[in-house]
Short mmCIF file of C-alpha atoms in Angstrom, two decimals:
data_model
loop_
_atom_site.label_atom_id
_atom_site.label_comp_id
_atom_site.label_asym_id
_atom_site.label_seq_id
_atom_site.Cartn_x
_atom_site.Cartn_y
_atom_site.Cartn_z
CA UNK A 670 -15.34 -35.61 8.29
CA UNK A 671 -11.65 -35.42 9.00
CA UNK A 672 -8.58 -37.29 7.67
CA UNK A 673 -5.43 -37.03 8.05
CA UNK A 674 -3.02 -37.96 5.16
CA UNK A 675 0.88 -37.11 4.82
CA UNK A 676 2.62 -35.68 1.52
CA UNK A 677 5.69 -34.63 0.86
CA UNK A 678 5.86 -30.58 0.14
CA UNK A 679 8.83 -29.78 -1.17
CA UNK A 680 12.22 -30.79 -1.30
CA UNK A 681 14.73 -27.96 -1.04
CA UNK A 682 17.55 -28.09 -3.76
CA UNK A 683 19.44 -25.35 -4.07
CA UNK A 684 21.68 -22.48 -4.10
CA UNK A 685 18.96 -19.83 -6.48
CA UNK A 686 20.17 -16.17 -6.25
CA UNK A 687 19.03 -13.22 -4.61
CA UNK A 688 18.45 -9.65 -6.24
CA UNK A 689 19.63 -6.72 -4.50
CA UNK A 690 22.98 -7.86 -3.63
CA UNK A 691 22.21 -9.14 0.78
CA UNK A 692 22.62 -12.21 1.72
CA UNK A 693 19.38 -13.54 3.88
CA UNK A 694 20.43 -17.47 3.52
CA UNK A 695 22.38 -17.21 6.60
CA UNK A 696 21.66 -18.07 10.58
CA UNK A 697 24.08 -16.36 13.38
CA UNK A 698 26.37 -19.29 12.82
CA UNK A 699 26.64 -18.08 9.15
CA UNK A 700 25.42 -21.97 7.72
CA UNK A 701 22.59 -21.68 5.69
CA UNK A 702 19.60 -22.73 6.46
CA UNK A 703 17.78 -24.51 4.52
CA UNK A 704 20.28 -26.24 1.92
CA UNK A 705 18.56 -30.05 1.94
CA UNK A 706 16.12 -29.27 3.45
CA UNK A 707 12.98 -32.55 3.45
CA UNK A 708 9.45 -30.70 4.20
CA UNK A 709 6.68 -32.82 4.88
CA UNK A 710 3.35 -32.00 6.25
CA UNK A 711 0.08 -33.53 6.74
CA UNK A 712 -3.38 -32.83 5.08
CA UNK A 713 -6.83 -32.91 6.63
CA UNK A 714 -10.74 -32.08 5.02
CA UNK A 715 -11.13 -28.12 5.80
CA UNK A 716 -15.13 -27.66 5.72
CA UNK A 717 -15.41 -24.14 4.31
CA UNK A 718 -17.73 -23.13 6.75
CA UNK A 719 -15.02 -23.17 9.34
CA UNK A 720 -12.93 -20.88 7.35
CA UNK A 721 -13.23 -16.96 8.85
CA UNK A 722 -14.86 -14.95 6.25
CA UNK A 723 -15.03 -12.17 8.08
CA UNK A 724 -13.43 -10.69 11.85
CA UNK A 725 -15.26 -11.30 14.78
CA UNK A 726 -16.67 -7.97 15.05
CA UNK A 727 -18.68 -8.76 12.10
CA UNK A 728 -20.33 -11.30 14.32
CA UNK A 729 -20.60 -9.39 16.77
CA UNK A 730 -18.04 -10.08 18.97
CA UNK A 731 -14.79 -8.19 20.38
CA UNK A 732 -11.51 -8.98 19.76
CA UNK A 733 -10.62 -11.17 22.20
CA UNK A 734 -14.06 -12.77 22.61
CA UNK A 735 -12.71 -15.33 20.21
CA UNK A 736 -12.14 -18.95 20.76
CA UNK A 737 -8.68 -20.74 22.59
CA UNK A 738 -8.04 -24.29 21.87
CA UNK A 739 -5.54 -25.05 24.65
CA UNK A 740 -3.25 -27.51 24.32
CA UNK A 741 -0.38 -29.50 26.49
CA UNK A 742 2.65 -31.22 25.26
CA UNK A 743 3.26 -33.43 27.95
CA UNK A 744 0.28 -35.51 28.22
CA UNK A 745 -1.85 -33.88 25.32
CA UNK A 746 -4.33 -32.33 27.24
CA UNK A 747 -6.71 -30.17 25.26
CA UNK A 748 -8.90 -26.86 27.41
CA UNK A 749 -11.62 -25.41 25.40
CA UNK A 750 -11.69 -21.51 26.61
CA UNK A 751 -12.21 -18.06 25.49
CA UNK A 752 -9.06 -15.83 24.00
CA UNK A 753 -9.18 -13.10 27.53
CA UNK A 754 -9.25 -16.23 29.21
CA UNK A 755 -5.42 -16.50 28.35
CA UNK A 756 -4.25 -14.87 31.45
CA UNK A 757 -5.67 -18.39 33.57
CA UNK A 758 -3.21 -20.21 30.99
CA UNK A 759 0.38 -18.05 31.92
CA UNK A 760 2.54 -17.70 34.47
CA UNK A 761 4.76 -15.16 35.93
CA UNK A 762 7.73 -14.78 34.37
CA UNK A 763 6.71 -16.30 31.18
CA UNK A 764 8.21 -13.64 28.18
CA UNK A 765 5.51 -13.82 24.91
CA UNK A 766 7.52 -12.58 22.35
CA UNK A 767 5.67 -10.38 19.89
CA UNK A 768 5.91 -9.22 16.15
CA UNK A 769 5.23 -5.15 15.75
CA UNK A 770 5.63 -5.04 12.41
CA UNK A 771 2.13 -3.65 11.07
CA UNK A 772 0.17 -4.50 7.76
CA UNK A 773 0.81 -2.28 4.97
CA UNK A 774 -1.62 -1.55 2.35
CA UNK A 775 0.60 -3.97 0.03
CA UNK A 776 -2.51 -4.83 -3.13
CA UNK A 777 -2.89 -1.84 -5.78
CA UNK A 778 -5.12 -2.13 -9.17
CA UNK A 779 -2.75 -2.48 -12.42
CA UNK A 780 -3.00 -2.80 -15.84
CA UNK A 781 -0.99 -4.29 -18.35
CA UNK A 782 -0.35 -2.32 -21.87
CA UNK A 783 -3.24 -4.28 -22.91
CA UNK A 784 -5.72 -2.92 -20.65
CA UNK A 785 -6.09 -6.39 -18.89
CA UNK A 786 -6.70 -5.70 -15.17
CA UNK A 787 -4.14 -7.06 -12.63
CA UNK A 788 -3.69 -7.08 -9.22
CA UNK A 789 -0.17 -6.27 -7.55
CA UNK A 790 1.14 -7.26 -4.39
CA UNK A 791 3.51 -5.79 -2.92
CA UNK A 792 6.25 -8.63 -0.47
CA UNK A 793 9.27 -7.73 0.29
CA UNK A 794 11.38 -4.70 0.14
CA UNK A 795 15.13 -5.03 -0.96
CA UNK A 796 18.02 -2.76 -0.96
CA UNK A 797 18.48 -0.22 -4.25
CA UNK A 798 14.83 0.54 -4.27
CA UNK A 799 14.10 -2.92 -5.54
CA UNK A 800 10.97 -4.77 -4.58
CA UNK A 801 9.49 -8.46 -4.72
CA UNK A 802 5.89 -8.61 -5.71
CA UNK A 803 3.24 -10.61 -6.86
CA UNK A 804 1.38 -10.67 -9.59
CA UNK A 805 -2.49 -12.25 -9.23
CA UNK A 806 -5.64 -11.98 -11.38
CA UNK A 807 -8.07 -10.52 -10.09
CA UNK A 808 -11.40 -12.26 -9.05
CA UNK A 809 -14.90 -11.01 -7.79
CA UNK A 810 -13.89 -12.36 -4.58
CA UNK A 811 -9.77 -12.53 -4.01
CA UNK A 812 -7.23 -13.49 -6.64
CA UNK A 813 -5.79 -15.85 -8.16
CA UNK A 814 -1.71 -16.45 -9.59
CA UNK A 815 -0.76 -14.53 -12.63
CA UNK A 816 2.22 -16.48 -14.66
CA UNK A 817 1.94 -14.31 -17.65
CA UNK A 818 4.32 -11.27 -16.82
CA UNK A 819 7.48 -10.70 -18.89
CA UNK A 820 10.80 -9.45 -18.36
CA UNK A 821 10.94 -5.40 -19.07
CA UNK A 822 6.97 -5.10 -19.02
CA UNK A 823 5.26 -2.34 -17.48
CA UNK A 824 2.11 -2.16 -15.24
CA UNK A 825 0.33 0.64 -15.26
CA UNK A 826 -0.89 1.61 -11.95
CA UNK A 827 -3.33 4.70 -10.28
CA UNK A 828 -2.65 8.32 -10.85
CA UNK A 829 0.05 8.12 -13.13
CA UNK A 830 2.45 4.92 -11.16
CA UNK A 831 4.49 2.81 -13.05
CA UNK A 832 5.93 -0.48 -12.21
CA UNK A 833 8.75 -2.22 -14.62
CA UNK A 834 9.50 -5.92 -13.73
CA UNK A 835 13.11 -6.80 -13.96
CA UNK A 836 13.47 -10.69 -13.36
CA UNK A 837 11.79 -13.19 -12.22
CA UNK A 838 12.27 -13.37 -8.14
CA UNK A 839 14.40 -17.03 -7.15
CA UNK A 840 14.02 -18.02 -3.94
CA UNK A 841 16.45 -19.66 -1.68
CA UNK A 842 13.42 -21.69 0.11
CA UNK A 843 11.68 -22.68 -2.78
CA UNK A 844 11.23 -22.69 -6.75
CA UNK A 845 8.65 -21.64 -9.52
CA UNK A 846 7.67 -24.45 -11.50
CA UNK A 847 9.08 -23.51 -15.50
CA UNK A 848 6.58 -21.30 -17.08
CA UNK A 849 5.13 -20.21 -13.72
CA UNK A 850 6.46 -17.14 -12.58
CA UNK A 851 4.38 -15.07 -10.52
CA UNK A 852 7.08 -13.28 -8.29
CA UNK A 853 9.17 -10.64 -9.92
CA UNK A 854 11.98 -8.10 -8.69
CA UNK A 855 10.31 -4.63 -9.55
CA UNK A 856 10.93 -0.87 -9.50
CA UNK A 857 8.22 1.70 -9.55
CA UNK A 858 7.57 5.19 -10.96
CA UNK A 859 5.08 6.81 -8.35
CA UNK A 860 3.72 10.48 -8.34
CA UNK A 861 4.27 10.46 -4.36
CA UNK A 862 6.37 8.25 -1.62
CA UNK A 863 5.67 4.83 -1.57
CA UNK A 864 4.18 5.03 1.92
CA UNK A 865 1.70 7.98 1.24
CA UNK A 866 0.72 5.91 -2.32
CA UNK A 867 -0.29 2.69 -0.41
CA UNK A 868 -2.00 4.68 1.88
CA UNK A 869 -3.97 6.26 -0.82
CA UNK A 870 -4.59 3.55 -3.29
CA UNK A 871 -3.73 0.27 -1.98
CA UNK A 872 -5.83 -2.11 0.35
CA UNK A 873 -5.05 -5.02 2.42
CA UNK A 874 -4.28 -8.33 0.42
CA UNK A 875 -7.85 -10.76 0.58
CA UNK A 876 -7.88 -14.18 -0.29
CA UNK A 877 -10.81 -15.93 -1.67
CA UNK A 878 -12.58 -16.82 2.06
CA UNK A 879 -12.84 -13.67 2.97
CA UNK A 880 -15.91 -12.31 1.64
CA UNK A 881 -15.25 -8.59 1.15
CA UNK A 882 -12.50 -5.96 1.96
CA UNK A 883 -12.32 -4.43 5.42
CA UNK A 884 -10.52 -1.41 6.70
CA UNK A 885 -6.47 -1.84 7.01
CA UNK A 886 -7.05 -1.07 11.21
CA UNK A 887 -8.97 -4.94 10.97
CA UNK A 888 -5.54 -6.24 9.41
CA UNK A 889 -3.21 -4.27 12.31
CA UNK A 890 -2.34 -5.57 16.35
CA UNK A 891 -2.15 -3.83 18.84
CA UNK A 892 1.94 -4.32 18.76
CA UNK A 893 2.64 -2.04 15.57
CA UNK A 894 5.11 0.44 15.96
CA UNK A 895 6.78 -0.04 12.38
CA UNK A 896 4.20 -0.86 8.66
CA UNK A 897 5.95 -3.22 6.54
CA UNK A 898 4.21 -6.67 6.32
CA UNK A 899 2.47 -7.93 3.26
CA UNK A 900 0.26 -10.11 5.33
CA UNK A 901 -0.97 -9.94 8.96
CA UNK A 902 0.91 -10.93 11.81
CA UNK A 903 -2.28 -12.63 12.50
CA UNK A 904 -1.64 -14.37 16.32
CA UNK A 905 -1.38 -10.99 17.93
CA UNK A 906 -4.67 -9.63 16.58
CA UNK A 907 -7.31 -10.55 19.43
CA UNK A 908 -4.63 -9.02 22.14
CA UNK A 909 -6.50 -6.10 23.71
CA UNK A 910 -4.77 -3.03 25.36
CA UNK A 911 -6.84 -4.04 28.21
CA UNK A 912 -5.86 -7.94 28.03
CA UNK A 913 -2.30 -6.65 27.59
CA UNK A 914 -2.46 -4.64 30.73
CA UNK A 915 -3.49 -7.17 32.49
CA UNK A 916 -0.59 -9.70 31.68
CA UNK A 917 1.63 -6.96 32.61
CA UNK A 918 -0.03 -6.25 35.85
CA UNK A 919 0.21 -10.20 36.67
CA UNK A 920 4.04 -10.54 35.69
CA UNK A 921 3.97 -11.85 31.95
CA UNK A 922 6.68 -9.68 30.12
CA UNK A 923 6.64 -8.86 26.41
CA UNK A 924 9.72 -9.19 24.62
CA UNK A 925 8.99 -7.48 21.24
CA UNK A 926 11.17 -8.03 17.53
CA UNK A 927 10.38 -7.29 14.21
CA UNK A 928 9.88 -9.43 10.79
CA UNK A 929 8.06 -8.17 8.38
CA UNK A 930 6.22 -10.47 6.50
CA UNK A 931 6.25 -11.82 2.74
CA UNK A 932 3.11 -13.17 0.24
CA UNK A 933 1.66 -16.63 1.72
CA UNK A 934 0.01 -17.13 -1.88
CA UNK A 935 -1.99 -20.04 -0.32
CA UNK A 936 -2.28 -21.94 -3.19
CA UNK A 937 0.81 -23.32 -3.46
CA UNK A 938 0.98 -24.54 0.14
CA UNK A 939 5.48 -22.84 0.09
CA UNK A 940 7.68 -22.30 2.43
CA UNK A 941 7.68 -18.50 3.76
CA UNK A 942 10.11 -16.63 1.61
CA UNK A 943 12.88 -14.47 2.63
CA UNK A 944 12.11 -11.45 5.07
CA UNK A 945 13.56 -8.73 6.56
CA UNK A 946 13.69 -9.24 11.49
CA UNK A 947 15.23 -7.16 13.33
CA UNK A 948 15.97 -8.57 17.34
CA UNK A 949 16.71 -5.79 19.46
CA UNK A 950 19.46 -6.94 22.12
CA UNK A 951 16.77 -5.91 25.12
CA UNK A 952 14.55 -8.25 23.75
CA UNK A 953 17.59 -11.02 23.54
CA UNK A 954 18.61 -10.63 26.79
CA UNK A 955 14.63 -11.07 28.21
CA UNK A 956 14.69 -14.28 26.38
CA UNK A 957 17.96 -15.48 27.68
CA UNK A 958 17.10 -14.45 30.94
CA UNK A 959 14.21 -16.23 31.14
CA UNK A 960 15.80 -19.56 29.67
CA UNK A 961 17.93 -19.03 32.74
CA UNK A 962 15.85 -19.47 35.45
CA UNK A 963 13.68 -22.31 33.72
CA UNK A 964 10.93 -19.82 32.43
CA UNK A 965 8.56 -20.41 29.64
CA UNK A 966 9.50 -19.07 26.40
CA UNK A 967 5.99 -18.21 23.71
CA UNK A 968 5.99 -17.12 20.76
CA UNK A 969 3.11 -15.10 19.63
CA UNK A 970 2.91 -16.13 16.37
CA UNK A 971 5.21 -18.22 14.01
CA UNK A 972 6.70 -15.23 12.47
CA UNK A 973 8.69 -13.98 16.13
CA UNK A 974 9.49 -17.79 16.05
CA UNK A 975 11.13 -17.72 13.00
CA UNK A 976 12.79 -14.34 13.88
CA UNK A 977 14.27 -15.81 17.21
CA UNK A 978 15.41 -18.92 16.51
CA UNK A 979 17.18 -17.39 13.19
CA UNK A 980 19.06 -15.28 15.70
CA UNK A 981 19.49 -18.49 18.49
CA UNK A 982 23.04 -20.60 18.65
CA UNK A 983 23.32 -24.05 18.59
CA UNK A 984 23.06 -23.60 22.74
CA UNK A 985 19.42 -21.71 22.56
CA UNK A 986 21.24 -18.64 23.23
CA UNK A 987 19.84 -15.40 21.56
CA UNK A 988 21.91 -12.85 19.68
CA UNK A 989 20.71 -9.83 18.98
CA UNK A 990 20.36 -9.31 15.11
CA UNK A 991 19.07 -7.94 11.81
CA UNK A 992 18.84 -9.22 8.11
CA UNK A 993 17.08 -11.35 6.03
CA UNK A 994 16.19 -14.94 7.77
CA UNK A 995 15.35 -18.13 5.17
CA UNK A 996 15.09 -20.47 7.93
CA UNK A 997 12.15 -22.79 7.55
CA UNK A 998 11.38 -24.72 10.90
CA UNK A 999 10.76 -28.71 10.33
CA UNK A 1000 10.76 -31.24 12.93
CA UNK A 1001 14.12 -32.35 11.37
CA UNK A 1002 15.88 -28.86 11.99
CA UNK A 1003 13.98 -28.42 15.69
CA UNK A 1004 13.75 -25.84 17.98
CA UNK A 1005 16.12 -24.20 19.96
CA UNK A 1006 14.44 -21.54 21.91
CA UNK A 1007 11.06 -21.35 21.89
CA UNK A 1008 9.00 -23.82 24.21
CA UNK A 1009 5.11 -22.81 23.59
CA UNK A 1010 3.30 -20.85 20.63
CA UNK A 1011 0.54 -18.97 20.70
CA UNK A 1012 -0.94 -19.33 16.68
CA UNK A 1013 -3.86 -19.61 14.21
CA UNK A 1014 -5.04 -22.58 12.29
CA UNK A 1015 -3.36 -23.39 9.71
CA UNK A 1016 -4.12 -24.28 5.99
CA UNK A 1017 -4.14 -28.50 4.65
CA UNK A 1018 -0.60 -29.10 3.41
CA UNK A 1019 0.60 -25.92 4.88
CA UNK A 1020 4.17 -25.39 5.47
CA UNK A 1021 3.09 -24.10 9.73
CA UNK A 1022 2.22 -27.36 10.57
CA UNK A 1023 6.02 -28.58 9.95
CA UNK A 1024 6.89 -26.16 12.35
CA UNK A 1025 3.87 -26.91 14.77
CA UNK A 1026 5.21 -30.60 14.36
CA UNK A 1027 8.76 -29.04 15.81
CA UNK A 1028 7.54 -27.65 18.70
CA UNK A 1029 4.85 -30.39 19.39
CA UNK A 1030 5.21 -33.66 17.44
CA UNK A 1031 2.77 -34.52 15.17
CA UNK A 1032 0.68 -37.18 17.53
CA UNK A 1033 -0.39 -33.85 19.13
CA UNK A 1034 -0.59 -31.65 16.34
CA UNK A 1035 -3.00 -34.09 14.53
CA UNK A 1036 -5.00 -34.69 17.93
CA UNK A 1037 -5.55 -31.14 18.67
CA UNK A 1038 -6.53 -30.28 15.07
CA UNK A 1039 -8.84 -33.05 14.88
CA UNK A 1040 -10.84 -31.61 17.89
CA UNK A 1041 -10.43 -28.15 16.65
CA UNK A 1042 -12.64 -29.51 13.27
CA UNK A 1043 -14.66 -31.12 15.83
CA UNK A 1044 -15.53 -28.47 17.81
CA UNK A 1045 -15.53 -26.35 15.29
CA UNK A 1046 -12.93 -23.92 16.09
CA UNK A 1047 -12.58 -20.85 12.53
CA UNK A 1048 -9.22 -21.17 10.60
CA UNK A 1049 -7.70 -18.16 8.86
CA UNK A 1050 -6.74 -14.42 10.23
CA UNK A 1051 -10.07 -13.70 11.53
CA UNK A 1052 -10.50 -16.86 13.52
CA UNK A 1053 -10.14 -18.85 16.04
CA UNK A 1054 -6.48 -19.22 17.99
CA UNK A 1055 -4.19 -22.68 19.45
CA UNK A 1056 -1.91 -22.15 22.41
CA UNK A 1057 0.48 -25.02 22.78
CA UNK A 1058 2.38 -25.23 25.96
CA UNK A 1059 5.04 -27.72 27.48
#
């Protein structure tokens, strides 16, 4: 059933430009940080019956009654468990850094002049009002990528919204095929705030796999203290108040930033796109701390990972900080922080495993994702979740 092939993904060329006038292409050493940049990345056979159509509640279970594939650097050990089995898998003093940036409401109906449906997602927000988004056609299940919108067109949207696309969105990390553009720098027109307009008429981005939309509290952790992703911090989802209470009680500390994420657009298999962190300097300092006295370091998610090593000097020590981050993490680039991960399963081809391959090496990446198929572990938001550990 499985195989394992490697491709190349995308080679990085260049120096695009940014609307809104910030500059994101920079780490805390001010280098950017992906100029020549070499992605690779591996492919496998995904049976679509072990992508998550659904969240676990549908099947009756609670959050954190999903499944943990376990999984050891050092000698590649793999423990099959339950997700509120984590606390049997930590240690005192180990500092999970979390993402509380929640899930916003970020797909709303349009229409072009013609009448032809379209869907809109929302990505990033930029300075000057200005927003990335997305423009997809919409399915009976998901979306697909729109390439037909032009410079100076308008979308109509519900109750009266506008939205006028400017120019087409370049990307630092990556770049749209000629002809192809699906990501444009917007404005809108809106009867009400943006927030209170989501809130009203937009729901939570679906890809194809998932089989029908679900309430935006499905989509949102139990971290969120500030809406503003386009997609959902996924990792944190099966963390309970309960299951956080008990880390707490048993010494694990919580060391929480903010990055709000971008479109994945999963057909294209690209690099994450620009977005907005924010590392508060308590949170540095529990990080440094804990590099100090020889603690373990965990990322809940790969978006905190990105967040703190964008922030992290050449000597793993983390600055507090806030901007835009285009870092992409490849085995090439390495990490300089961050010792274990707490993640999903990710897509064939996808642009995760380079960084997986970082923090792990791809001998163990590819063995514990060929038991995962094996065992049949769910792949997606609503499934299944891979701790990796020294």
């Amino acid at each position: 059933m499985r195989t394992f092939e490697r491709s190349w993904l995308e080679q990085e060329s260049g120096d695009g430009g940014r609307e809104g006038g910030a500059d994101p292409g920079t780490d805390s050493k001010g280098e950017r940080s992906t100029v020549g940049l070499e992605l690779t990345t591996f492919s496998f056979e995904l049976p679509p019956q072990l992508e998550a159509g659904e969240p676990p509640e549908a099947r009756g279970l609670a959050r954190d009654e999903i499944r943990l594939l376990v999984s050891y650097r050092r000698d590649h050990r793999l423990v099959h468990a339950r997700f509120r089995e984590l606390p049997t898998f930590l240690k005192r003093g180990d500092v999970l850094v979390i993402n509380t940036s929640g899930t916003m409401k970020a797909a709303l109906p349009a229409e072009r002049a013609g009448g032809e449906p379209i869907e809109l997602h929302l990505s990033t927000c930029l300075p000057a009002g200005l927003w990335v988004v997305e423009l997809r056609l919409p399915l009976s299940e998901g979306s697909q990528p729109f390439f037909g919108g032009r410079p100076g067109e308008v979308l109509t949207l519900p109750q009266g919204g506008r939205v006028m696309l400017h120019a087409p969105y370049v990307s630092r990390a990556r770049s749209e095929a000629a002809g192809r553009q699906r990501l444009w720098v917007a404005t809108f027109e809106l009867p009400e705030p943006l927030e209170a307009y989501l809130e009203r008429y937009g729901f939570p981005i679906r890809y194809g796999y998932v089989q029908r939309k679900w309430p935006i509290d499905y989509y949102r952790s139990v971290f969120v203290t500030e809406v503003g992703s386009a997609e959902m911090p996924s990792a944190s989802r099966p963390f309970t108040a309960e299951l956080v209470t008990r880390l707490v009680v048993e010494g694990v500390q919580f060391a929480p930033l903010l990055l709000h994420t971008g479109v994945a657009s999963l057909e294209a298999h690209e690099p994450p796109y620009e977005e907005y962190y924010r590392v508060p300097a308590e949170s540095a300092e529990l990080v440094n701390a804990a590099r100090r006295h020889g603690r373990r370091v965990i990322a809940i998610g790969t978006t905190p990972m990105r967040a703190l090593e964008t922030v992290a000097d050449e000597y793993g020590e983390v600055h507090p900080g806030e901007g835009w981050t285009d870092l992409v993490i490849t085995p090439q680039r390495g990490l300089r922080v961050v010792n274990g991960l707490l993640t999903g399963f990710h897509e064939p081809q996808a642009s995760h495993l380079a960084l997986l391959e970082a923090l792990a090496g791809r001998e163990h990446v590819e063995q514990a994702y060929a038991a995962a198929l094996q065992e049949g572990y769910l792949w997606h938001e609503f499934g299944d979740i891979h701790l990796i550990l020294p």
